[in-house]
mmCIF file of C-alpha atoms in Angstrom:
data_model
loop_
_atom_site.group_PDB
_atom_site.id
_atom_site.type_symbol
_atom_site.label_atom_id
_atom_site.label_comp_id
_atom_site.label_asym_id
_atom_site.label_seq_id
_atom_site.Cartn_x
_atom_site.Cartn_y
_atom_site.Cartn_z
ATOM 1 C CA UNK A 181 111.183 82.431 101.030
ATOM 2 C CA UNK A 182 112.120 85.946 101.955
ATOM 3 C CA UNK A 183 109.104 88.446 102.022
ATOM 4 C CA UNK A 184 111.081 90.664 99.237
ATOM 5 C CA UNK A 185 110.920 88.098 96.604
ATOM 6 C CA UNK A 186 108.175 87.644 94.142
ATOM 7 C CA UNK A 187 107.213 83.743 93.209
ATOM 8 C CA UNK A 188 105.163 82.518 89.961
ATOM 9 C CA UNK A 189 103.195 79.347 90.995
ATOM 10 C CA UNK A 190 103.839 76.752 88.456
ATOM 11 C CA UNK A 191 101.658 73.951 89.950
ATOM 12 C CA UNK A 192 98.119 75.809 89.792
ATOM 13 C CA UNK A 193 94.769 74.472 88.020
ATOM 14 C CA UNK A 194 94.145 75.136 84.258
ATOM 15 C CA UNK A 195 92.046 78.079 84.030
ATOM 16 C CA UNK A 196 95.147 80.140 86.168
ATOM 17 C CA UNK A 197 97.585 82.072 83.542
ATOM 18 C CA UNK A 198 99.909 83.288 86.218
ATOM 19 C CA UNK A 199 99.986 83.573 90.295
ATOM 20 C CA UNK A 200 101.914 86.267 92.315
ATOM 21 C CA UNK A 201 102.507 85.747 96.306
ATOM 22 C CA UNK A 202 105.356 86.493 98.396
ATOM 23 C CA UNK A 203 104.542 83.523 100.482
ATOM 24 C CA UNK A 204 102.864 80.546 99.733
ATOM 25 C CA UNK A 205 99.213 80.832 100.213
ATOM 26 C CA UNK A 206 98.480 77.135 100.932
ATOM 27 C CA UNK A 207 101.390 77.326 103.495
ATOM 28 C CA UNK A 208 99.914 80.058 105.492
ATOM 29 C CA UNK A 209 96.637 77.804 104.897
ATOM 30 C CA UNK A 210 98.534 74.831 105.709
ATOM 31 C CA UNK A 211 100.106 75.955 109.003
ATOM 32 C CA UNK A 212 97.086 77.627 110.581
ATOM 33 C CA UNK A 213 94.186 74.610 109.412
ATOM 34 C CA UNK A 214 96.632 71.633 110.199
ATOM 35 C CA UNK A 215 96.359 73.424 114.091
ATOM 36 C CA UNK A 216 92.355 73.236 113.597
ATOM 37 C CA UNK A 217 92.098 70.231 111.617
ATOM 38 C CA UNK A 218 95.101 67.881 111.820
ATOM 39 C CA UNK A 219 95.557 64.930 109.567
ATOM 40 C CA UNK A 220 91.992 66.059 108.061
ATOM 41 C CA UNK A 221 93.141 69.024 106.553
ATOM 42 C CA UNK A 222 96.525 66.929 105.279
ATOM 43 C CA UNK A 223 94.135 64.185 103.697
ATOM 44 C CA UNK A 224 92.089 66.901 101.822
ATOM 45 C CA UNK A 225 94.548 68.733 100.329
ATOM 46 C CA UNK A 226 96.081 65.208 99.792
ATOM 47 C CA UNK A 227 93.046 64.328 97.830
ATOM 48 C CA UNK A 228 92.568 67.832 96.175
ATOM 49 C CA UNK A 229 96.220 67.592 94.590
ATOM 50 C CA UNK A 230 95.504 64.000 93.403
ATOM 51 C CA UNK A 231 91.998 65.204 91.795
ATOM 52 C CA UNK A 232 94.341 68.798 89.722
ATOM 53 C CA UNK A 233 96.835 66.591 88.414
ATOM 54 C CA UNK A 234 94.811 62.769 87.581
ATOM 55 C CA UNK A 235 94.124 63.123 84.271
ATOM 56 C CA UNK A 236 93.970 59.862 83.515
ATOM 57 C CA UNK A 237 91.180 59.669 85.755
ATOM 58 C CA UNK A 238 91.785 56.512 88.494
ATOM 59 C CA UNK A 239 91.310 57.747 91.356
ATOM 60 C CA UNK A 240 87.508 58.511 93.263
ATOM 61 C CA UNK A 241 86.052 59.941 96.251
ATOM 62 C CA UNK A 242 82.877 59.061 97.063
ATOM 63 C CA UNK A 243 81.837 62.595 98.255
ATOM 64 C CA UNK A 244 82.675 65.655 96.328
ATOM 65 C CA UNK A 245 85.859 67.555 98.106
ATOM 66 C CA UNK A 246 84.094 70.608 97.064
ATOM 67 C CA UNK A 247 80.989 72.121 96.906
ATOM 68 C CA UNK A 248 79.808 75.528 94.957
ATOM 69 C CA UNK A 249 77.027 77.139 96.775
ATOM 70 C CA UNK A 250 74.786 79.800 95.252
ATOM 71 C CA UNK A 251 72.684 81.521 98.100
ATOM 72 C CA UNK A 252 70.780 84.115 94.923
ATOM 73 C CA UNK A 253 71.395 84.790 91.658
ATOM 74 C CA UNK A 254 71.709 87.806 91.598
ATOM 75 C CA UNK A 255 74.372 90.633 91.475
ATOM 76 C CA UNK A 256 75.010 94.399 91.701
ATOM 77 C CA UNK A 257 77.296 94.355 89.076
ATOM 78 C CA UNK A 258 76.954 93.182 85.195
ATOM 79 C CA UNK A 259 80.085 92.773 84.078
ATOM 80 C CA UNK A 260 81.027 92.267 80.483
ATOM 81 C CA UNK A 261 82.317 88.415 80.898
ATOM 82 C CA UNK A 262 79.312 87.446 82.932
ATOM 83 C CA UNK A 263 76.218 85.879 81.055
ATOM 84 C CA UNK A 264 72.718 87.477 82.835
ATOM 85 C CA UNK A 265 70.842 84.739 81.529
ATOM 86 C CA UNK A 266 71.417 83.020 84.708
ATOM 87 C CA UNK A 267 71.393 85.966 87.077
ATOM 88 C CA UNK A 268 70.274 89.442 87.252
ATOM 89 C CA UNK A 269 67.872 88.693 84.114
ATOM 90 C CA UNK A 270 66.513 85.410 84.796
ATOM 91 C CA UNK A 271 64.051 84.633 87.900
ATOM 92 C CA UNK A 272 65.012 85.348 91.379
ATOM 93 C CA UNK A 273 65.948 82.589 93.441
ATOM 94 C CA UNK A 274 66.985 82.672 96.873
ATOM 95 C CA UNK A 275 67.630 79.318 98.544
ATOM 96 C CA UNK A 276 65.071 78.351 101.170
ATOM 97 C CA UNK A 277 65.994 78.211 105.200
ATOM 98 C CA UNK A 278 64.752 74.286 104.664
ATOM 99 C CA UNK A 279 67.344 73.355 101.770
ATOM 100 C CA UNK A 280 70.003 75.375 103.765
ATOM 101 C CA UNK A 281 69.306 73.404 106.438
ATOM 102 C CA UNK A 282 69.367 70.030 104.831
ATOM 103 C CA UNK A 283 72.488 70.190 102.694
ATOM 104 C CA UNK A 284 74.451 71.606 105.988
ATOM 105 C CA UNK A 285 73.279 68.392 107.787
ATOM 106 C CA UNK A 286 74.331 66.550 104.913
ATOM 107 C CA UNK A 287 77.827 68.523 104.594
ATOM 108 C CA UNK A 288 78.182 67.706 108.645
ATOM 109 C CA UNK A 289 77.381 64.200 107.927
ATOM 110 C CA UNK A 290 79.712 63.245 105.455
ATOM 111 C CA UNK A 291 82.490 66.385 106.715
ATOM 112 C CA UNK A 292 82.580 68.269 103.424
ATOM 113 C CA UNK A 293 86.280 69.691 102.899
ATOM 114 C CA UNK A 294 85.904 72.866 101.105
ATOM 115 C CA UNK A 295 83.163 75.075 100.466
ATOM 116 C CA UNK A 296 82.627 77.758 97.686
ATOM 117 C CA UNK A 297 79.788 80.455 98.501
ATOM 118 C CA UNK A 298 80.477 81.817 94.841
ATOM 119 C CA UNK A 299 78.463 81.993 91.517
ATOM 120 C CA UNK A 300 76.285 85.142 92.460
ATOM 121 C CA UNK A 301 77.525 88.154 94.628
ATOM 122 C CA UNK A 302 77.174 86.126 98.340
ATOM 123 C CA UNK A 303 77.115 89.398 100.210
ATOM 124 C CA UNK A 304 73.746 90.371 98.607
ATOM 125 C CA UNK A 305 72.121 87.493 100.490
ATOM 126 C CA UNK A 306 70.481 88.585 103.490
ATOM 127 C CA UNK A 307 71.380 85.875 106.197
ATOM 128 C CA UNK A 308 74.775 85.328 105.110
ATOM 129 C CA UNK A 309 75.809 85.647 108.575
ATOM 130 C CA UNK A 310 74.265 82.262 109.517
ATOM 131 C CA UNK A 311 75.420 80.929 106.191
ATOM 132 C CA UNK A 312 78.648 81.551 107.547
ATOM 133 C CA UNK A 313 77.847 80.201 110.851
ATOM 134 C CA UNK A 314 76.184 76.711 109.674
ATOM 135 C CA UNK A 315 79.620 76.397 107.764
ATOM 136 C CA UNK A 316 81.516 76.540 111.004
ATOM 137 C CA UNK A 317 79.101 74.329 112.991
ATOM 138 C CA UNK A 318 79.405 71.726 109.943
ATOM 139 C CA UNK A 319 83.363 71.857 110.672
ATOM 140 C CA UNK A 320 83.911 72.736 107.114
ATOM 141 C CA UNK A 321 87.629 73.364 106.918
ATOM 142 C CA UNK A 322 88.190 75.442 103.557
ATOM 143 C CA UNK A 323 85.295 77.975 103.096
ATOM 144 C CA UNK A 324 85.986 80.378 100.163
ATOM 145 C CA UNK A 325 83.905 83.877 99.682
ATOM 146 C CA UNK A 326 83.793 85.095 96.566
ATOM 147 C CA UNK A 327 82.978 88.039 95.773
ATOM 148 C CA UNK A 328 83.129 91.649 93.961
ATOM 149 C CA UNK A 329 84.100 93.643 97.243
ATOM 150 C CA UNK A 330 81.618 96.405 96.833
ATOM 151 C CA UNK A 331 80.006 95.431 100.093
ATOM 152 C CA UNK A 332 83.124 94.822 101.970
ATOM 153 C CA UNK A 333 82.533 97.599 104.077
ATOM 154 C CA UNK A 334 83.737 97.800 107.620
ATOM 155 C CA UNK A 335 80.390 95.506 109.334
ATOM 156 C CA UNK A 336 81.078 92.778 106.650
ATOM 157 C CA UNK A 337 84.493 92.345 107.332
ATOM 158 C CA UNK A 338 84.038 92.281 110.643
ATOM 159 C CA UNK A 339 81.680 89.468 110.033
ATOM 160 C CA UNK A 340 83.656 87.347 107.784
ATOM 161 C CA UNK A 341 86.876 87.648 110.431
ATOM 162 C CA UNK A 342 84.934 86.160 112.893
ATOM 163 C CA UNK A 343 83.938 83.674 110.719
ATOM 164 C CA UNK A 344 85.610 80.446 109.611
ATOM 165 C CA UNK A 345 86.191 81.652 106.544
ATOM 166 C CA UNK A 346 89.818 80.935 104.797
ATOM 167 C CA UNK A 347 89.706 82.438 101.703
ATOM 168 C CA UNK A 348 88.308 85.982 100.685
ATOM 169 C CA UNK A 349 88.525 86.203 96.599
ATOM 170 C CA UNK A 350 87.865 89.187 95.066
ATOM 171 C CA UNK A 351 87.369 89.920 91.517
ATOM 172 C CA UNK A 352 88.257 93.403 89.913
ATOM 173 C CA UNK A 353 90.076 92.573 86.796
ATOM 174 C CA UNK A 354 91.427 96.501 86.342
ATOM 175 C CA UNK A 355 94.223 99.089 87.437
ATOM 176 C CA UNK A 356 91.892 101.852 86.447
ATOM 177 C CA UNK A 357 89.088 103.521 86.567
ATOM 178 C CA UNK A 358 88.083 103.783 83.318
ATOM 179 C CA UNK A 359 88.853 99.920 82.622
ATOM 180 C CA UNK A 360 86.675 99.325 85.681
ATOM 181 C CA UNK A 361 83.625 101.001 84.431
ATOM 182 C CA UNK A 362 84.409 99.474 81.250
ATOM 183 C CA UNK A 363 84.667 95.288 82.452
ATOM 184 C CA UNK A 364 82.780 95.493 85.595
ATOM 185 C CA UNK A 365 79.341 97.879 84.509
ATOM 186 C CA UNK A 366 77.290 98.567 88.520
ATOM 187 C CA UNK A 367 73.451 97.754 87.694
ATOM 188 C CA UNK A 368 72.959 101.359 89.037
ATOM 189 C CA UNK A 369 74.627 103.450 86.141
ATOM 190 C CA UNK A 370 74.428 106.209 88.377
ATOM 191 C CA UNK A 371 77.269 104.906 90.548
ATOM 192 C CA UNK A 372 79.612 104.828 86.902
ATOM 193 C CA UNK A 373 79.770 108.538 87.795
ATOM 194 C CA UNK A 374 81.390 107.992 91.332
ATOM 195 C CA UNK A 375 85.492 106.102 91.820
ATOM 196 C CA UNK A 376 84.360 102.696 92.317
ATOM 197 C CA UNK A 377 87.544 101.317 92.475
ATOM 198 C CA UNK A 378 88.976 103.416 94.856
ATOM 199 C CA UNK A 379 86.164 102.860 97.400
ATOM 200 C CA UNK A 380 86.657 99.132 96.759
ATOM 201 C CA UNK A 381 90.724 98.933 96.791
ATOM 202 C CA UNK A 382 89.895 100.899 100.175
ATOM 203 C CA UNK A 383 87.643 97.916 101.475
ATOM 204 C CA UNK A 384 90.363 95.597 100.487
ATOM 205 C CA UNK A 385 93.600 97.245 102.215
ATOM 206 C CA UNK A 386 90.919 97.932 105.231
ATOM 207 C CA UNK A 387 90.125 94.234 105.497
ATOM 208 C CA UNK A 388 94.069 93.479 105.457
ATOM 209 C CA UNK A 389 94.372 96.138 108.146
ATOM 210 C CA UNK A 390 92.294 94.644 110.391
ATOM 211 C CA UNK A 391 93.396 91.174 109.650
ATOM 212 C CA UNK A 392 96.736 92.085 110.795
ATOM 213 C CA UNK A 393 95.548 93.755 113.884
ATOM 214 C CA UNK A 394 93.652 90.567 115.302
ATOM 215 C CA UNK A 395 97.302 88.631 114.532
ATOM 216 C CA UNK A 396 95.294 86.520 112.329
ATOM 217 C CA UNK A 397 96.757 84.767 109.242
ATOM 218 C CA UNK A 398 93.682 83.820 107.436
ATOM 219 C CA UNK A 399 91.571 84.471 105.712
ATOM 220 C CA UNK A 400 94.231 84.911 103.199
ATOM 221 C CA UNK A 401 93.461 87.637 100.426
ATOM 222 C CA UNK A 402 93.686 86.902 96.879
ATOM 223 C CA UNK A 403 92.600 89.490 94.073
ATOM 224 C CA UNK A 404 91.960 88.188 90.688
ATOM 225 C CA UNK A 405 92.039 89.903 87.270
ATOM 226 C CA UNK A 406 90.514 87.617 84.343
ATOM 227 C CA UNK A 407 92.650 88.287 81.102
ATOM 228 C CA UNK A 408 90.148 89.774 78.407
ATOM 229 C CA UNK A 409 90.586 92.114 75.599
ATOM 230 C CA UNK A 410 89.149 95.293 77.286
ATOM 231 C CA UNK A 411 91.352 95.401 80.377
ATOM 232 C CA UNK A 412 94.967 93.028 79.107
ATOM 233 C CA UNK A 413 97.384 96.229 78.871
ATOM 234 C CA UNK A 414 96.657 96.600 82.316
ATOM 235 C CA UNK A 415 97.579 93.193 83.597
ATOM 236 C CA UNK A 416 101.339 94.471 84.666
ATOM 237 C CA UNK A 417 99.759 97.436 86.388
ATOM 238 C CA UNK A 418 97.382 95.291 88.144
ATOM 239 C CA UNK A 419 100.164 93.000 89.425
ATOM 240 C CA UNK A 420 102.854 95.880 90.544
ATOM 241 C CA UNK A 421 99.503 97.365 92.225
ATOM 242 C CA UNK A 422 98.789 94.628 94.506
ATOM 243 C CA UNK A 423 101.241 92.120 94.766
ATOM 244 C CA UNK A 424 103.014 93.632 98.320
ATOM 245 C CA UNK A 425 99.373 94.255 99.634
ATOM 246 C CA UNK A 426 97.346 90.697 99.408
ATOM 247 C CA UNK A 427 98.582 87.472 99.771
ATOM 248 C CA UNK A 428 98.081 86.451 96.307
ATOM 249 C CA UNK A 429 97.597 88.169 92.718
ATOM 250 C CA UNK A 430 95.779 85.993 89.815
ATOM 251 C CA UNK A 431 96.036 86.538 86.392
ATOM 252 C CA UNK A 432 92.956 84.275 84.526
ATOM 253 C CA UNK A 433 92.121 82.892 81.216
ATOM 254 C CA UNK A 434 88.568 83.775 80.236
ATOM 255 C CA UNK A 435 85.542 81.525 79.252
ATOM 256 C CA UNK A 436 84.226 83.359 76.762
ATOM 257 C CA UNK A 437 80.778 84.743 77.013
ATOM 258 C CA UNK A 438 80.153 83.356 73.476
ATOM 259 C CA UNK A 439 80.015 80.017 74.656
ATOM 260 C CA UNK A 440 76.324 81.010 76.035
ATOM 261 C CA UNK A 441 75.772 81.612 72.340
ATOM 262 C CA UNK A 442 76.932 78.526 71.807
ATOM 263 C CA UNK A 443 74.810 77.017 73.590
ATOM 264 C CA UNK A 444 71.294 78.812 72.802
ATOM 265 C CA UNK A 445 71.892 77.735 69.035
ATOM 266 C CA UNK A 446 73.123 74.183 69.035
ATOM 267 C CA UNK A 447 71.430 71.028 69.388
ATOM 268 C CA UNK A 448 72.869 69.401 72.421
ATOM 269 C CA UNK A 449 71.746 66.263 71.621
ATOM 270 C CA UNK A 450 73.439 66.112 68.597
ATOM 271 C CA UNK A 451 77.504 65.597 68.361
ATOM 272 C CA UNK A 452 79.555 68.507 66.724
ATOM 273 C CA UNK A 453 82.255 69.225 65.135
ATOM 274 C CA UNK A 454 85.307 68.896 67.315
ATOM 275 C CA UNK A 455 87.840 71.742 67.430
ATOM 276 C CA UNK A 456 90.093 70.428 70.146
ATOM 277 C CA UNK A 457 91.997 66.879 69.982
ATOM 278 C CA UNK A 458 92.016 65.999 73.538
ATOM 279 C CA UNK A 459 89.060 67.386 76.016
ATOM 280 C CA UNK A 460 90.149 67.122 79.680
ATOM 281 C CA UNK A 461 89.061 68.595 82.878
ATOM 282 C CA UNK A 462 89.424 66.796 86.265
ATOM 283 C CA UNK A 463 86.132 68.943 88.139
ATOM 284 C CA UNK A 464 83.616 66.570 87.365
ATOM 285 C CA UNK A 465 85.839 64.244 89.965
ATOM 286 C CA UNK A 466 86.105 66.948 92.803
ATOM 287 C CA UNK A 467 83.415 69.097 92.776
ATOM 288 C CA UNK A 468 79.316 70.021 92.628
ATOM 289 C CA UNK A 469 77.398 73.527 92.277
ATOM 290 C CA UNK A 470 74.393 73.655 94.255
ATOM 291 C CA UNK A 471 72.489 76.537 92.804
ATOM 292 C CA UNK A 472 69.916 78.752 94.246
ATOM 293 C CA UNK A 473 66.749 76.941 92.266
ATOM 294 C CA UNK A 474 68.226 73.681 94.409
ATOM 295 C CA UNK A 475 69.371 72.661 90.920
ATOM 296 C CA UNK A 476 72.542 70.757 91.141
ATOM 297 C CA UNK A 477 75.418 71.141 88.346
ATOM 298 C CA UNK A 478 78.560 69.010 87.505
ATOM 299 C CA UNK A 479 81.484 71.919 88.082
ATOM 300 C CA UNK A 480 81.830 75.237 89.877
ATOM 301 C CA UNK A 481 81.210 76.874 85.758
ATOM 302 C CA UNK A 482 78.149 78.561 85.212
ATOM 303 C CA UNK A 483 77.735 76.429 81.875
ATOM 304 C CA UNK A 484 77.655 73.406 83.684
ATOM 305 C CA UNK A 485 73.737 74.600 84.442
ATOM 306 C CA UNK A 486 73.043 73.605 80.823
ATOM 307 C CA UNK A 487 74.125 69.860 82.322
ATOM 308 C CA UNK A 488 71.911 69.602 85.188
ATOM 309 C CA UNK A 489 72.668 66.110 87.033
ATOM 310 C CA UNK A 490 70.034 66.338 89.803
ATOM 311 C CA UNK A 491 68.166 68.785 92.285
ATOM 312 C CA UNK A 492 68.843 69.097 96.239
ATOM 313 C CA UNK A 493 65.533 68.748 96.723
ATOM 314 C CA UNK A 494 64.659 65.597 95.857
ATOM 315 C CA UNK A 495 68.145 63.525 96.548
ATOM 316 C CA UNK A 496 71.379 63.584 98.559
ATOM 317 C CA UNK A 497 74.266 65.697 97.771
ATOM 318 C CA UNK A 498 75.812 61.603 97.465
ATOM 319 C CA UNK A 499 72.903 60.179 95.493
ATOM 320 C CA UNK A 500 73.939 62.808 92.739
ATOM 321 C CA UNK A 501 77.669 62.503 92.862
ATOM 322 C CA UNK A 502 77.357 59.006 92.282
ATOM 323 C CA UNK A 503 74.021 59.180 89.566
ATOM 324 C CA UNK A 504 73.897 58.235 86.236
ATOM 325 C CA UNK A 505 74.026 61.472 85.024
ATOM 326 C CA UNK A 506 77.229 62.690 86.543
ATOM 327 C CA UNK A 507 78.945 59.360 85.706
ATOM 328 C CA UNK A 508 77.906 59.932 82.294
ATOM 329 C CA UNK A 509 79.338 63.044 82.308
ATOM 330 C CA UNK A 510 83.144 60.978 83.823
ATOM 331 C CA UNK A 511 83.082 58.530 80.956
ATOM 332 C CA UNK A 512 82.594 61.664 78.502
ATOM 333 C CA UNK A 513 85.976 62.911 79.200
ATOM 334 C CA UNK A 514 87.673 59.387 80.417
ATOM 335 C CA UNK A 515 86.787 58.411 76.156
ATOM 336 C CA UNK A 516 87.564 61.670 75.288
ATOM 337 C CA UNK A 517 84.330 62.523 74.064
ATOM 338 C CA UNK A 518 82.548 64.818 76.494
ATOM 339 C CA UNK A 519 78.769 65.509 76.707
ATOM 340 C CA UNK A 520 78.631 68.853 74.294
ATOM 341 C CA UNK A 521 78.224 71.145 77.403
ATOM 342 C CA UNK A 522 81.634 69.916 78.396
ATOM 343 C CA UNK A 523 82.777 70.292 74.707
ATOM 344 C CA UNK A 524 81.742 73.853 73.950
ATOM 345 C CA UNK A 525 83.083 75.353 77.004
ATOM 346 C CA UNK A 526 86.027 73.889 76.416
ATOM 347 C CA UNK A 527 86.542 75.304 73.011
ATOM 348 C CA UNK A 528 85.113 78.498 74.751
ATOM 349 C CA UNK A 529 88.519 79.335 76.769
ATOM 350 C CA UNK A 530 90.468 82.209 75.812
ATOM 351 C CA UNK A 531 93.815 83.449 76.824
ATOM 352 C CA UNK A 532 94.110 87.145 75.765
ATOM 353 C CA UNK A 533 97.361 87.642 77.185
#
């Protein structure tokens, strides 16, 4: 692949529309983990690629390859696409030191692959820094940070490059400023008076820039722009803006907000009317979301807390993957007849491009 030429990845999980890179992300990822890892890293991406493309559903681990982490629900932004109801205007939780502590011993234990610190903003969580250092004690070879960049200043990237870290995703989903204020709203309206998206496209090149310095290839760079009908005449801006400056570029479909709705007004227990003729979606055999309540849910979604299979306080990360509850939620889709959770946000994806 010559560093001039612009690639669409064909091969990419569902809720992806399109992917830019001018080099393969997962062979940068490949080449620098399989001198960390060895045939580890192999088997788990292995396993991964069997889990994104089984749809028939025969194949089983009997430890979830990855695991969503919320550290606190909450977040300094409120952005259009984003139900509250689970973050900035429900309770606070902020996971204990003793839960911490337990699910990394049980991550060590049974050598968790990947690990998402995701669903909230994890940079608004106060000891991130040993979050980040339990995750390379507990060998964890794929740790992804998601987040909204507005606190990637200089100390936290210096942080997360001496981290284990692999991945840094960040979210912006606009080319300009006005779009910006427009998708992603700061809870402090006095900052929609100041270029937010400057300061944070700044953070972004500054973290690549030191990156290169330290001759490090990871943690590779991916910005992210989820396809809605406020910001989708920008989505060839957005591309053209970054693609020569990260290592990859991600157009998304949306899951509507409406599905929240959705879910407020109907009676789960009660079947529906289906829209769709097949239902399908492979996370319920790859991943968990441990949420900041200890609360466990079947998929790295935010609906999936509506389908609660278990709490991290009172079982193993292994007791739930293989419980009644998340089995029940397998069968769902392997009949074709999902739990309604499943169902409505399902019928809840939009493509808007």
């Amino acid at each position: 692949m010559t560093d001039n030429k612009i690639i669409e990845k064909v091969s990419v999980p569902r809720n992806i529309l399109s992917k830019f890179t001018k080099e393969d992300p997962e062979l940068i990822l490949q080449t620098e983990l399989i001198k960390k890892y060895g045939e580890r890293y192999r088997k788990y991406r292995k396993n991964y690629n069997t889990m994104l493309n089984d749809d028939e559903h025969k194949s089983f681990f009997d430890y979830p390859l990855t695991i969503v982490l919320e550290l606190v629900n909450r977040c300094n932004l409120e952005c259009v696409m984003c139900y509250q109801g689970y973050r900035n205007d429900a309770k606070q939780y902020i996971i204990e030191e003793k839960i911490l502590d337990k699910i990394f011993d049980d991550f060590e234990k049974n050598q968790l692959s990947a690990l998402m610190l995701s669903s909230s903003e994890p940079l608004l969580y106060k000891n991130i820094e040993k979050v980040l250092n339990r995750a390379k004690e507990a060998k964890i070879m794929d740790l992804f940070l998601f987040t909204n960049g507005a606190l990637l200043n200089e100390k936290n990237s210096k942080m997360i490059l001496e981290s284990s870290v692999s991945r840094l995703f960040v979210s912006i989903d606009a080319s300009t400023q006005d779009t910006y204020n427009t998708v992603r709203v700061p809870v402090s309206k006095r900052l929609l008076k100041e270029n937010r998206l400057d300061y944070l496209e700044n953070n972004i090149k500054q973290f690549v820039k030191m990156r290169n310095r330290l001759n490090k290839k990871i943690p590779i760079v991916r910005v992210s722009f989820v396809a809605l009908k406020e910001n989708r005449h920008e989505v060839e801006s957005f591309r053209k803006k970054w693609v020569n400056v990260v290592d990859s570029v991600e157009i998304q479909r949306e899951t509507s907000i409406k599905v929240y709705d959705r879910l407020k007004k109907e009676n789960l227990a009660q079947p529906n009317k289906r829209s769709l003729k097949t239902y399908n979606c492979n996370k319920p055999w790859g991943d968990l979301a441990i949420y900041s309540d200890g609360t466990v849910g079947p998929c790295c979604n935010l609906v999936g807390r509506k389908a609660p299979i278990g709490n991290i306080q009172n079982n193993t990360i292994k007791e739930i993957w293989n419980g009644t509850k998340m089995n029940k939620i397998r069968d769902g889709f392997r009949k074709n007849s999902p739990i309604k959770v499943c169902q409505i946000c399902l019928e809840s994806q939009e493509y808007n491009i």
